[in-house]
Short mmCIF file of C-alpha atoms in Angstrom, two decimals:
data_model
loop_
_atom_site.label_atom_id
_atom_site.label_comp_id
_atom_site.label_asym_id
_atom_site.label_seq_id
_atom_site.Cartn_x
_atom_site.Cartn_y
_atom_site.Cartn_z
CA UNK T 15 4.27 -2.23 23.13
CA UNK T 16 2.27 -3.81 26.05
CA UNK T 17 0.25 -6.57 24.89
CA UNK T 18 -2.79 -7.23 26.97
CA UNK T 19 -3.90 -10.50 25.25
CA UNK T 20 -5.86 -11.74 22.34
CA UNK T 21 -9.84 -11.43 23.76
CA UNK T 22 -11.27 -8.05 24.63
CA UNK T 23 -11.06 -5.18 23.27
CA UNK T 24 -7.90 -2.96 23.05
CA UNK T 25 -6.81 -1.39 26.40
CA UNK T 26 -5.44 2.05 27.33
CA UNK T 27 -2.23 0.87 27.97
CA UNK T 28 -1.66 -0.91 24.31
CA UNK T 29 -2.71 2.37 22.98
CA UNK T 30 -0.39 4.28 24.88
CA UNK T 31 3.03 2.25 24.34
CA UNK T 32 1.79 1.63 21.18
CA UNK T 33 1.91 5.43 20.60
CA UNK T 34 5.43 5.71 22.66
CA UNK T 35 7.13 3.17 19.56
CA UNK T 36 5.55 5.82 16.99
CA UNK T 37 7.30 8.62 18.72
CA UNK T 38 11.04 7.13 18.79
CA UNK T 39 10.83 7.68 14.66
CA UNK T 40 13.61 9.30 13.26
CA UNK T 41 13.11 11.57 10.11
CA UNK T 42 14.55 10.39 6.79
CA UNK T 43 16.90 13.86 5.49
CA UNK T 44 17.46 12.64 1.93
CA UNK T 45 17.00 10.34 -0.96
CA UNK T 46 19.24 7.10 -1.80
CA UNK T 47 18.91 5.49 1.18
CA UNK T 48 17.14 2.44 0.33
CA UNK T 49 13.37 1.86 0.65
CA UNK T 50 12.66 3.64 4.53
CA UNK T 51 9.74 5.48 2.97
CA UNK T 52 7.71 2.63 1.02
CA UNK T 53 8.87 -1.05 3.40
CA UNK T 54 11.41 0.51 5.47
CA UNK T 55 11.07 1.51 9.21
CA UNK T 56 9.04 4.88 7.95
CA UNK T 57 6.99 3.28 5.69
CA UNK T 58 5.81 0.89 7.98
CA UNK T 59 5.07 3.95 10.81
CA UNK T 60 3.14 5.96 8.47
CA UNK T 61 0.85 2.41 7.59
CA UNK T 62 0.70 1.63 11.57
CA UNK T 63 0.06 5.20 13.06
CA UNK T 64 -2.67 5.26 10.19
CA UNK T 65 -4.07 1.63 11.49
CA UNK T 66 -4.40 2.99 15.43
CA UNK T 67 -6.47 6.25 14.41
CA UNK T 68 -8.59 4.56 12.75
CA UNK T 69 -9.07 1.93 16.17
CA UNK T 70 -8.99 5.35 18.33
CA UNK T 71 -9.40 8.44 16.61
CA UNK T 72 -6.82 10.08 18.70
CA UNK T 73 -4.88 12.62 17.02
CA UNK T 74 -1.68 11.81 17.93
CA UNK T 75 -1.31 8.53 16.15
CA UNK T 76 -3.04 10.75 12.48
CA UNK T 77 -0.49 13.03 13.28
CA UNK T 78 2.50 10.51 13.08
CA UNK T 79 0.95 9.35 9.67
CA UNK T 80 1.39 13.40 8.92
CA UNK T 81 4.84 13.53 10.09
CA UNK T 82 6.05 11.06 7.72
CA UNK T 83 3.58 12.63 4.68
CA UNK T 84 5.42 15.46 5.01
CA UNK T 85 8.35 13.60 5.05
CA UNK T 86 7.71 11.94 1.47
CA UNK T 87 6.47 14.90 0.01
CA UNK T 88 9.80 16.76 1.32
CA UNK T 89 11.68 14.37 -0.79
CA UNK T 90 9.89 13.85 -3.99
CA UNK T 91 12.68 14.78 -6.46
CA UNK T 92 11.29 18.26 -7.88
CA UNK T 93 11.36 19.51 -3.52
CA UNK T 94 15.01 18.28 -3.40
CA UNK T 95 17.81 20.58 -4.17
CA UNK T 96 18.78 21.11 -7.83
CA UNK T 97 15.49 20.10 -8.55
CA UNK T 98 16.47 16.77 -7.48
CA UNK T 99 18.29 14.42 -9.83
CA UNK T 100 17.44 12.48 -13.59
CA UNK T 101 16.17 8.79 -13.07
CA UNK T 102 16.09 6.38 -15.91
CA UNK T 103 13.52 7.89 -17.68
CA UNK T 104 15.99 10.51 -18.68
CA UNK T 105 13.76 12.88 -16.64
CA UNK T 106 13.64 14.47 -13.63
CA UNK T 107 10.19 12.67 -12.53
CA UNK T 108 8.15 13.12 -9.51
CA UNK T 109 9.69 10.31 -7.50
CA UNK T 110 11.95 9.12 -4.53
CA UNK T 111 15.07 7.36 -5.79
CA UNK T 112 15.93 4.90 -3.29
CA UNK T 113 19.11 3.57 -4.90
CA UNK T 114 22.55 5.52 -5.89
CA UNK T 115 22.01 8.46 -6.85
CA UNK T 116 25.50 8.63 -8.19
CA UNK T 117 25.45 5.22 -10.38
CA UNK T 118 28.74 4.17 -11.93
CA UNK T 119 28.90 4.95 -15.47
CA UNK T 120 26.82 2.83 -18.03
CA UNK T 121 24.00 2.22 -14.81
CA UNK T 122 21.10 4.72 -14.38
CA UNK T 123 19.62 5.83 -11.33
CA UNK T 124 16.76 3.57 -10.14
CA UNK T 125 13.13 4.34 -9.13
CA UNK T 126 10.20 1.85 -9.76
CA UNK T 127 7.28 -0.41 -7.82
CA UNK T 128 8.14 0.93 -4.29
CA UNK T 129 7.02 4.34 -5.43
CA UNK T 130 3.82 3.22 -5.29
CA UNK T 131 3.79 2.11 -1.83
CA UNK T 132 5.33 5.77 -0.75
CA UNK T 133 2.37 7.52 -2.92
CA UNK T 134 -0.16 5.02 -1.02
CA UNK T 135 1.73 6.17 2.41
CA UNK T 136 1.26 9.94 1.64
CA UNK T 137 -2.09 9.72 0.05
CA UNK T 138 -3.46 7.47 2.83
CA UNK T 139 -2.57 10.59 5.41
CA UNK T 140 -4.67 13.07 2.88
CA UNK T 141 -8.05 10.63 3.27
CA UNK T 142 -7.45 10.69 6.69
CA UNK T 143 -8.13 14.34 7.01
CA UNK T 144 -10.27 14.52 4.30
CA UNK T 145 -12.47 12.02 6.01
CA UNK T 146 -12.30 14.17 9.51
CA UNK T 147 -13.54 17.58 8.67
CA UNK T 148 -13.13 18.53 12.27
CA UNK T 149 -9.15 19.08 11.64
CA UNK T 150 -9.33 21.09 8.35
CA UNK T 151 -9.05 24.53 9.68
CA UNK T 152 -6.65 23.47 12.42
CA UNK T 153 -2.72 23.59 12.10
CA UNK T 154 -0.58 20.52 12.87
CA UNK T 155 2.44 20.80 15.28
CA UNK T 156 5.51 21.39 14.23
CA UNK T 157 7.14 18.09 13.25
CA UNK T 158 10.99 16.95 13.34
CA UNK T 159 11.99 16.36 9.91
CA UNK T 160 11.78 18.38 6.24
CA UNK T 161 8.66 19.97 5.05
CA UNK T 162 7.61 22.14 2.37
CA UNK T 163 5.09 23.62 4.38
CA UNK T 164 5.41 26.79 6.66
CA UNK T 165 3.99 26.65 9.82
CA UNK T 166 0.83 28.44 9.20
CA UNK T 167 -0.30 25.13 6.92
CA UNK T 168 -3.53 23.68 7.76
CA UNK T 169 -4.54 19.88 7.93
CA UNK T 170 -6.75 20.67 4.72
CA UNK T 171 -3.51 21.99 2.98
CA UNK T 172 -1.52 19.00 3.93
CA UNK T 173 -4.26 16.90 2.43
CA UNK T 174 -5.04 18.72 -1.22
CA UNK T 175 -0.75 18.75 -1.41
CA UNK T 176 -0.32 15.36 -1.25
CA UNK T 177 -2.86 14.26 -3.31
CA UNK T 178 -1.47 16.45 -6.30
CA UNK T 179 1.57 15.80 -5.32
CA UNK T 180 0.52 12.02 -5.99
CA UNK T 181 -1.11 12.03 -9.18
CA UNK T 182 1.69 13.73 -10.41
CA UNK T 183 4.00 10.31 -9.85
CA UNK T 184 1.29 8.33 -11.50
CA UNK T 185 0.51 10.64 -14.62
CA UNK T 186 4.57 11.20 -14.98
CA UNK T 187 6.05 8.07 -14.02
CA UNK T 188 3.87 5.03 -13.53
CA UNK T 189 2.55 4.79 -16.96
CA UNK T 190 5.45 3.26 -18.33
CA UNK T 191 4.46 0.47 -15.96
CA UNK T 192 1.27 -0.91 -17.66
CA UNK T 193 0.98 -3.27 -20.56
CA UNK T 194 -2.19 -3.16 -23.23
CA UNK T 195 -4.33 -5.18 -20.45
CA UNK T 196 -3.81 -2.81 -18.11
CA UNK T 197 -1.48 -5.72 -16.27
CA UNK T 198 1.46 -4.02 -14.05
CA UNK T 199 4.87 -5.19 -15.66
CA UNK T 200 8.43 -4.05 -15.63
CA UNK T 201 8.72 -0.99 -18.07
CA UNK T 202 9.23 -2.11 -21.82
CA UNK T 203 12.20 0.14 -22.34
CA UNK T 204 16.00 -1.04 -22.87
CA UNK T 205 16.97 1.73 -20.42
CA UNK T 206 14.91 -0.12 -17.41
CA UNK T 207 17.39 -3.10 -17.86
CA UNK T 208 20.49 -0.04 -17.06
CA UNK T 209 19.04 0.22 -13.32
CA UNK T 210 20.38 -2.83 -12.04
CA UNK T 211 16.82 -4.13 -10.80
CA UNK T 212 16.93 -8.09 -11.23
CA UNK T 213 13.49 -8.19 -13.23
CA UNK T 214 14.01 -7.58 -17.09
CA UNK T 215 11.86 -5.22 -19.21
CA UNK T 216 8.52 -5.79 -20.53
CA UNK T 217 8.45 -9.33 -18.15
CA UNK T 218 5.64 -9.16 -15.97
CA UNK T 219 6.22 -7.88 -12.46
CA UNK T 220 6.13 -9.83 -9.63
CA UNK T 221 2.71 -9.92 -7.32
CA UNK T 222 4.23 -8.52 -4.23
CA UNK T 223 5.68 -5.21 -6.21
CA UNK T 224 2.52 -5.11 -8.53
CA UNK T 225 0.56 -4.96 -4.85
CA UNK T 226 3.15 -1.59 -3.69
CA UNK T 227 2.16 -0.27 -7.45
CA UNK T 228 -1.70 -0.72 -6.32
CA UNK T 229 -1.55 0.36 -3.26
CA UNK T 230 -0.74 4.34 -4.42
CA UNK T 231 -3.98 3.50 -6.85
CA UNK T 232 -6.17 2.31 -4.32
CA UNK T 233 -5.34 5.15 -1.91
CA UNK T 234 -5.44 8.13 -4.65
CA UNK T 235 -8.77 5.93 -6.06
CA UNK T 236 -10.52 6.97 -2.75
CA UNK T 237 -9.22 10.13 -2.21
CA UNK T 238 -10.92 10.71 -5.74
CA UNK T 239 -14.12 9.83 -4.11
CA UNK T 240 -13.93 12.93 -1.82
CA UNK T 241 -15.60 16.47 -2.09
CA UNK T 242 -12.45 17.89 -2.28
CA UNK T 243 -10.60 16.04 -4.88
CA UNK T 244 -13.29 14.64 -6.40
CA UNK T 245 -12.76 13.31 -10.43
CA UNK T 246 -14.39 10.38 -11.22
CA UNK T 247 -12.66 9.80 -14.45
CA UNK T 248 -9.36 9.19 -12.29
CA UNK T 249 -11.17 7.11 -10.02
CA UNK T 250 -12.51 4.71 -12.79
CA UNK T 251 -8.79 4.75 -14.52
CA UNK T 252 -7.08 3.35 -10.85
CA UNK T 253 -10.02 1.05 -9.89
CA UNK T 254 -9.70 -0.23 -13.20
CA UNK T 255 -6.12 -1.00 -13.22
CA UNK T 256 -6.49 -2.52 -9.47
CA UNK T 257 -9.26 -5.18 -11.08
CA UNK T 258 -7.41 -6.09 -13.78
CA UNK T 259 -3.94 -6.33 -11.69
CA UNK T 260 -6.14 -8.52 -8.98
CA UNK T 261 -7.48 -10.43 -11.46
CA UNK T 262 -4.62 -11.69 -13.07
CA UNK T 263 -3.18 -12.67 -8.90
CA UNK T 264 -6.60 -14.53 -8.50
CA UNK T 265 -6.37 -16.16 -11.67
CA UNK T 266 -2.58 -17.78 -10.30
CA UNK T 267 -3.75 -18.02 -7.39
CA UNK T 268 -6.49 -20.43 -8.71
CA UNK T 269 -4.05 -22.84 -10.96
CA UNK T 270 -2.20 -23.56 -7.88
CA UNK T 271 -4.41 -24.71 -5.17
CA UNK T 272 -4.30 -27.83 -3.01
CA UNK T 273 -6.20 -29.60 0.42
CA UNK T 274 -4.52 -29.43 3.51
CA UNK T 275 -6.12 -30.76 6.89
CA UNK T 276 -8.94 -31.15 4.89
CA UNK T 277 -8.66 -27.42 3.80
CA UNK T 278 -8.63 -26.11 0.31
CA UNK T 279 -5.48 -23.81 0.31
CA UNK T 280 -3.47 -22.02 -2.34
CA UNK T 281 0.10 -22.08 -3.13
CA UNK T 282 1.70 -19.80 -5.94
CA UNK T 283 5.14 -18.29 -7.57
CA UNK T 284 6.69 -15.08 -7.34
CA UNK T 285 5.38 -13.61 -10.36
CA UNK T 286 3.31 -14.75 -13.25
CA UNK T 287 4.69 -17.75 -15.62
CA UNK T 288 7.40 -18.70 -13.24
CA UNK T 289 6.20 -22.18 -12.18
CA UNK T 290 8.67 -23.60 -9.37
CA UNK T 291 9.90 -20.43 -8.09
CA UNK T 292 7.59 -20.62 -4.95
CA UNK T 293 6.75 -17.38 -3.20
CA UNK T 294 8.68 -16.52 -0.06
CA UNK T 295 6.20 -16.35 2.90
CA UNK T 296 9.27 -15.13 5.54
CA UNK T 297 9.68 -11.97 4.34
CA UNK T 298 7.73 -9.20 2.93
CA UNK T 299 7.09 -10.83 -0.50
CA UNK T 300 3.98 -13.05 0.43
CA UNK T 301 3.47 -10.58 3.08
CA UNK T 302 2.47 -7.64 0.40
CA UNK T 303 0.78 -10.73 -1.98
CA UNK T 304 -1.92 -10.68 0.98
CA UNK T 305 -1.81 -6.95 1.88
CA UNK T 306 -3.01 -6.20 -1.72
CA UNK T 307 -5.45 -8.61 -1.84
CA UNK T 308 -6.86 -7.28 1.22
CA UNK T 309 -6.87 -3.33 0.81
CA UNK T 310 -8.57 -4.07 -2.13
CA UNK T 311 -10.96 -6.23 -0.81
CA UNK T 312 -11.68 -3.45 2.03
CA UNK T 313 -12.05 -1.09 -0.77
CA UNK T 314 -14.63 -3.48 -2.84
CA UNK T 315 -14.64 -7.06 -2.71
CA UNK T 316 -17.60 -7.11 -5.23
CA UNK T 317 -15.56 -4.82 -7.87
CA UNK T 318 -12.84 -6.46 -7.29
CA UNK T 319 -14.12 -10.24 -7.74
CA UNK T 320 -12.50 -10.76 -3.75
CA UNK T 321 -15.36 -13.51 -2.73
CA UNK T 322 -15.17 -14.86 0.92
CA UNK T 323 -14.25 -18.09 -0.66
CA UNK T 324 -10.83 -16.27 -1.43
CA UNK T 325 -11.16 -15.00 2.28
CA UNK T 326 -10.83 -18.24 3.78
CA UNK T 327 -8.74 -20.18 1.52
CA UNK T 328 -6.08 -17.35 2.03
CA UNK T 329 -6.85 -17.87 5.68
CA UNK T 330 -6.84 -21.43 5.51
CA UNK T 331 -3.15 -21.39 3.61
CA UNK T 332 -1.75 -19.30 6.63
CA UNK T 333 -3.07 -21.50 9.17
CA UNK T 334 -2.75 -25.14 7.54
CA UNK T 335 0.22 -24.50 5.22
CA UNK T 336 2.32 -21.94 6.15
CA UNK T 337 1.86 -22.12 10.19
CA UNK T 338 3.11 -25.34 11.63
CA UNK T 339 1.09 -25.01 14.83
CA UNK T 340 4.31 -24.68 17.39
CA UNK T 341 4.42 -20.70 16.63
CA UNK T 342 6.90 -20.76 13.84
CA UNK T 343 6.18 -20.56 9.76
CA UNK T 344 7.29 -21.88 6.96
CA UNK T 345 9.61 -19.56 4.80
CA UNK T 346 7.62 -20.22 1.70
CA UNK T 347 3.94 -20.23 1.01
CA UNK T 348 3.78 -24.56 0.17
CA UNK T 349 4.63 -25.27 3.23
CA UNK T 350 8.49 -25.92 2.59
CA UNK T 351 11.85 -23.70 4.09
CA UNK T 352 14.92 -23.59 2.72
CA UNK T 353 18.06 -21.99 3.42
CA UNK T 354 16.98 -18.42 1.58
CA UNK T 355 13.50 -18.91 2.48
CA UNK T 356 14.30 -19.98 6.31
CA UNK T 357 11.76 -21.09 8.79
CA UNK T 358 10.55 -17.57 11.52
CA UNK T 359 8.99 -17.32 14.51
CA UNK T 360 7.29 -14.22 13.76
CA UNK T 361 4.96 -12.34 10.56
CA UNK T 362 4.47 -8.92 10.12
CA UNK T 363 0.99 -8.42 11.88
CA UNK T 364 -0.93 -7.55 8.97
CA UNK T 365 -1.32 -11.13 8.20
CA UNK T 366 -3.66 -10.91 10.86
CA UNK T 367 -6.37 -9.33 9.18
CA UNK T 368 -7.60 -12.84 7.44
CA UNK T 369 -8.81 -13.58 10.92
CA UNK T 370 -11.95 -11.77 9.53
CA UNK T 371 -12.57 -15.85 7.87
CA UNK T 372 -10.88 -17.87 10.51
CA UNK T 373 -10.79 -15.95 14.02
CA UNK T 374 -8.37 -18.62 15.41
CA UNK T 375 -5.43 -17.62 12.52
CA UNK T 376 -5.57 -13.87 15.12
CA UNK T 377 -4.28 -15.89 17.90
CA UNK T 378 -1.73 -17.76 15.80
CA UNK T 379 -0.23 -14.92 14.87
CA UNK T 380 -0.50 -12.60 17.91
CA UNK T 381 0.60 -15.05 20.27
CA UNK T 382 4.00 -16.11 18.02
CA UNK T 383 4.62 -11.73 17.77
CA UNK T 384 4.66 -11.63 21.57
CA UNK T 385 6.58 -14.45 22.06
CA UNK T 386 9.58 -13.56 19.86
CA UNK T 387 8.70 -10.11 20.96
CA UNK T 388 8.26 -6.50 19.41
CA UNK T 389 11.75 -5.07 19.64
CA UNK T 390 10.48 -1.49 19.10
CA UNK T 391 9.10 -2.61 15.26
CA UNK T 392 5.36 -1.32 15.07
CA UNK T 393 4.66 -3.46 11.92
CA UNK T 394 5.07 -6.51 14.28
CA UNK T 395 2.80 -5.11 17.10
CA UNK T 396 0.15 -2.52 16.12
CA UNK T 397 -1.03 -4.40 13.09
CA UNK T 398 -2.68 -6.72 15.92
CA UNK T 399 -4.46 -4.25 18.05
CA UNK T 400 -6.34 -3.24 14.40
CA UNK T 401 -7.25 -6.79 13.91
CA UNK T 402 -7.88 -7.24 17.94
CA UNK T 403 -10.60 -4.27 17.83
CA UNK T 404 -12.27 -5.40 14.60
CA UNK T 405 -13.07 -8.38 16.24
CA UNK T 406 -14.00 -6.91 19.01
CA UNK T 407 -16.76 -5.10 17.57
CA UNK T 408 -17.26 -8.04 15.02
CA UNK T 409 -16.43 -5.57 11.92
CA UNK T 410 -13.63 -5.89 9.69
CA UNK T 411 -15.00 -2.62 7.98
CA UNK T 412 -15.46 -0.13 10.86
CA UNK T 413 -13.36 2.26 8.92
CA UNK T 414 -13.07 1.90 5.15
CA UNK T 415 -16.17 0.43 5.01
CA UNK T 416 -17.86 3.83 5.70
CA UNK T 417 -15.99 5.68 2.77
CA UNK T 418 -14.83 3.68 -0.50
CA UNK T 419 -17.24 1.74 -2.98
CA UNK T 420 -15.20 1.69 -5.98
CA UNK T 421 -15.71 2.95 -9.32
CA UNK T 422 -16.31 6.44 -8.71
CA UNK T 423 -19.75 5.87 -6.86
CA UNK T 424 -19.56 8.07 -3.98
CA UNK T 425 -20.84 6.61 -0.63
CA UNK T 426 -20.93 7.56 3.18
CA UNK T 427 -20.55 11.14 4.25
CA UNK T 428 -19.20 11.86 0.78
CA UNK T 429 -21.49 13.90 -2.07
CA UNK T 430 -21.29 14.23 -5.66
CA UNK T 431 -22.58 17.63 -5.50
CA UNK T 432 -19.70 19.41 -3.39
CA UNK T 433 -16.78 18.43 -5.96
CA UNK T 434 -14.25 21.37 -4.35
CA UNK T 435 -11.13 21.98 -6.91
CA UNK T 436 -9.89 19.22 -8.18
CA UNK T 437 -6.03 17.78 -6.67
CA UNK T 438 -4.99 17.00 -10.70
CA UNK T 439 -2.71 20.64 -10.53
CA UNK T 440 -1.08 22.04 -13.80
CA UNK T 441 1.58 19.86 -16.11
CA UNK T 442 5.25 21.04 -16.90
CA UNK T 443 5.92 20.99 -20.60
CA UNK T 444 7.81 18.01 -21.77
CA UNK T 445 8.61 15.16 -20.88
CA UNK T 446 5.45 15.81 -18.28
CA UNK T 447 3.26 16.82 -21.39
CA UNK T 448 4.02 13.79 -23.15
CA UNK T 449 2.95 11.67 -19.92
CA UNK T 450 -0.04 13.56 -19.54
CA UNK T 451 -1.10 13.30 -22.90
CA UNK T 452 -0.90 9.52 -22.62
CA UNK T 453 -2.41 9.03 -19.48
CA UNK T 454 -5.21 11.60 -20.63
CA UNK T 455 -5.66 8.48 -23.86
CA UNK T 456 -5.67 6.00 -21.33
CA UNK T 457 -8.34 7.34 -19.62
CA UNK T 458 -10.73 7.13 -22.20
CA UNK T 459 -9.65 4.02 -23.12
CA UNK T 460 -9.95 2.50 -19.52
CA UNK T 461 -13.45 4.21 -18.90
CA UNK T 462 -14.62 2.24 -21.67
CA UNK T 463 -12.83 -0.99 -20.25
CA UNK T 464 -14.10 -0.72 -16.47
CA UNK T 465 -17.88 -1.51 -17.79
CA UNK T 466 -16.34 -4.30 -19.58
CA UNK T 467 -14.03 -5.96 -16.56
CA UNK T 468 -17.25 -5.35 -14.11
CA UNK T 469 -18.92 -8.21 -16.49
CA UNK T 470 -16.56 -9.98 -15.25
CA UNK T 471 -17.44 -9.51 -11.62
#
């Protein structure tokens, strides 16, 4: 991608080679292939294409975000063939095994926090269309790649399959994940400790996966809020979960804090209760920590108890602490390297964003990515031009801003009074009923917690 510098806003040129790295994508043909749909190469694509339509509104960058929705939706199990294959659950559950799908006897096949990130991915392409009502009627090109659609498939079509498509990972599968608080943990079932994942059951899960876990509930949260798939029951159920699931990050994040240059700045551990096992900042681990904290502070930052104070400290870490000024960072968030967590020259560019409380952490960042250079990886590159326009304009909210309040309360071009169908669908008999039935108990019991938790606020 051409890089035209850090002051103005974004050119013609960034736009278009930034659009030429979205088209080399290849299609992903089958499950088991490690995580290219949640952090992988397109996971990452379907986060940046979605990142440049919103800076340009040009249809070719939504549509990339619609290749690789179709993509995911392709793949979730029940689309694969055979009806794809029985995860640990001992069910066949709406989900995208990244692991073997073969495992050796006594292991079971794998599926857990990065499912979350894929729903987010998928969902995120449905409130793009649903929040452009010019493209409902129209049909997409023909994209490289497996689809369940035929070619006659609108836009709107896309949009109202993915969402269903969505809840039905969440109501099947993901509420196995949540504790009597509402926190995210590993599941609290002896067969989770058969999948080979390193985290043991019931434990608490670590922020950075607990932030891939919110990131489907922020995105289906919103696409709640929408005439078309509107339910505010479901939207109360995932905006509560993504308070309480903040909460408890802001609550570690506050134990841990320290001055720096003068600065107040934070430093915390991988997961809850582990003091001294200091989170990795070179990788994606710290990387999703702040990613979390900042969808859901586009999303509410009241509802979500996100206060600029948070803002800057954050920014004030990655600038004072984990930047050391020469364009390299530190490979964990105190400051410190080691030889797992090893000193880098570069970040993934959504760090950027927290230039929203310190402008000058935009140029740290953007000028170290240029530097080391792009290498054809969009999550290094268009990341910046998102956080170049904002500032630009001088709004960090030119395009959530307009559509999400939180809670249900229905804002912007969206009304209460056009509800459409909803995206919920029909439930399998069991196990599905089972999971339905629970999440249906949870729902009441959440509604009844959200009023509670926005005391808290």
């Amino acid at each position: 991608m051409a890089w035209s510098g850090v002051d103005g806003g974004v050119t013609r040129t960034e736009i278009e080679t930034a659009l030429g790295m979205l088209k080399q994508l290849e299609p992903l043909w089958a499950n088991g292939q490690d995580n290219v749909l949640s952090t992988g190469y397109l996971g990452q694509a379907a986060h940046d294409a979605g990142l440049l339509y919103e800076v340009t509104g040009d249809i070719r960058a939504l549509d990339v975000s619609i290749q690789v929705a179709d993509n995911i939706l392709a793949l979730q199990n029940a689309n694969t063939p055979g009806g794809g294959v029985t995860i640990w659950t001992g069910a066949k559950d709406s989900v995208w095994p990244p692991g073997n799908l073969n495992p050796p006897e006594g292991q079971l096949v794998y599926a857990g926090c990065e499912q979350g990130l894929i729903v987010g991915n998928m969902v995120q392409a449905a409130n793009y269309i649903l929040k452009s009502p010019c493209l409902w009627h129209k049909v997409p090109p023909v994209f490289q790649g497996p689809t369940v659609f035929n070619e006659s498939a609108t836009y709107y079509d896309r949009a109202l399959a993915y969402i269903k498509a969505a809840d039905d990972t969440y109501e099947s599968f993901f509420f196995r994940f949540l504790d009597s608080n509402l926190s995210i943990i590993q599941p609290n079932d002896p067969r989770w400790d058969l999948t080979g994942d390193s985290r043991k059951s019931g434990t608490p899960m670590p922020w950075n996966r607990r932030m891939l876990v919110l990131h489907g509930y922020i995105q289906l949260a919103i696409a709640h809020e929408t005439p078309a798939a509107f339910d505010a029951k479901k939207t109360a159920l995932y905006d509560t979960i993504v308070k309480r699931n903040v909460m408890d990050f802001l609550m570690a994040l506050n134990e841990q804090k320290s001055v720096v240059n003068g600065k107040m700045t934070f430093n915390w551990d991988y997961s809850a209760g582990e003091e001294g096992h200091t989170e990795e900042s070179q990788g994606i681990h710290a990387y999703y920590d702040q990613l979390g904290s900042w969808s859901a502070w586009q999303r509410n930052s009241a509802v979500f108890g996100l206060s600029n104070y948070i803002g800057y400290t954050f920014a004030n870490t990655f600038e004072n602490t984990i930047s050391f000024g020469n364009g390299s960072f530190a490979g964990l968030v105190t400051g410190d390297s080691s030889k797992k967590a090893y000193t880098v020259n570069q970040l993934y560019a959504g760090w950027s964003f927290y230039a929203l409380w310190l402008p000058d952490w935009f140029k740290t960042v953007a000028e170290a990515n240029v530097a080391s250079g792009f290498r054809g990886r969009t999550w290094l590159a268009i990341p910046l031009l998102w956080t170049k326009h904002a500032l630009a304009v001088n709004d960090m909210t030119f395009w959530s801003g307009l559509f999400s309040s939180g809670f249900g309360v229905v804002v912007g071009t969206e009304s209460t009074s056009s509800r459409g169908s909803s995206a919920s669908g029909a439930h399998s008999a069991s196990p599905r009923l089972a999971a339905t039935s629970t999440t249906a108990a949870l729902t009441s019991l959440v509604l009844l917690a959200a009023a509670i938790l926005l005391q808290a606020t």
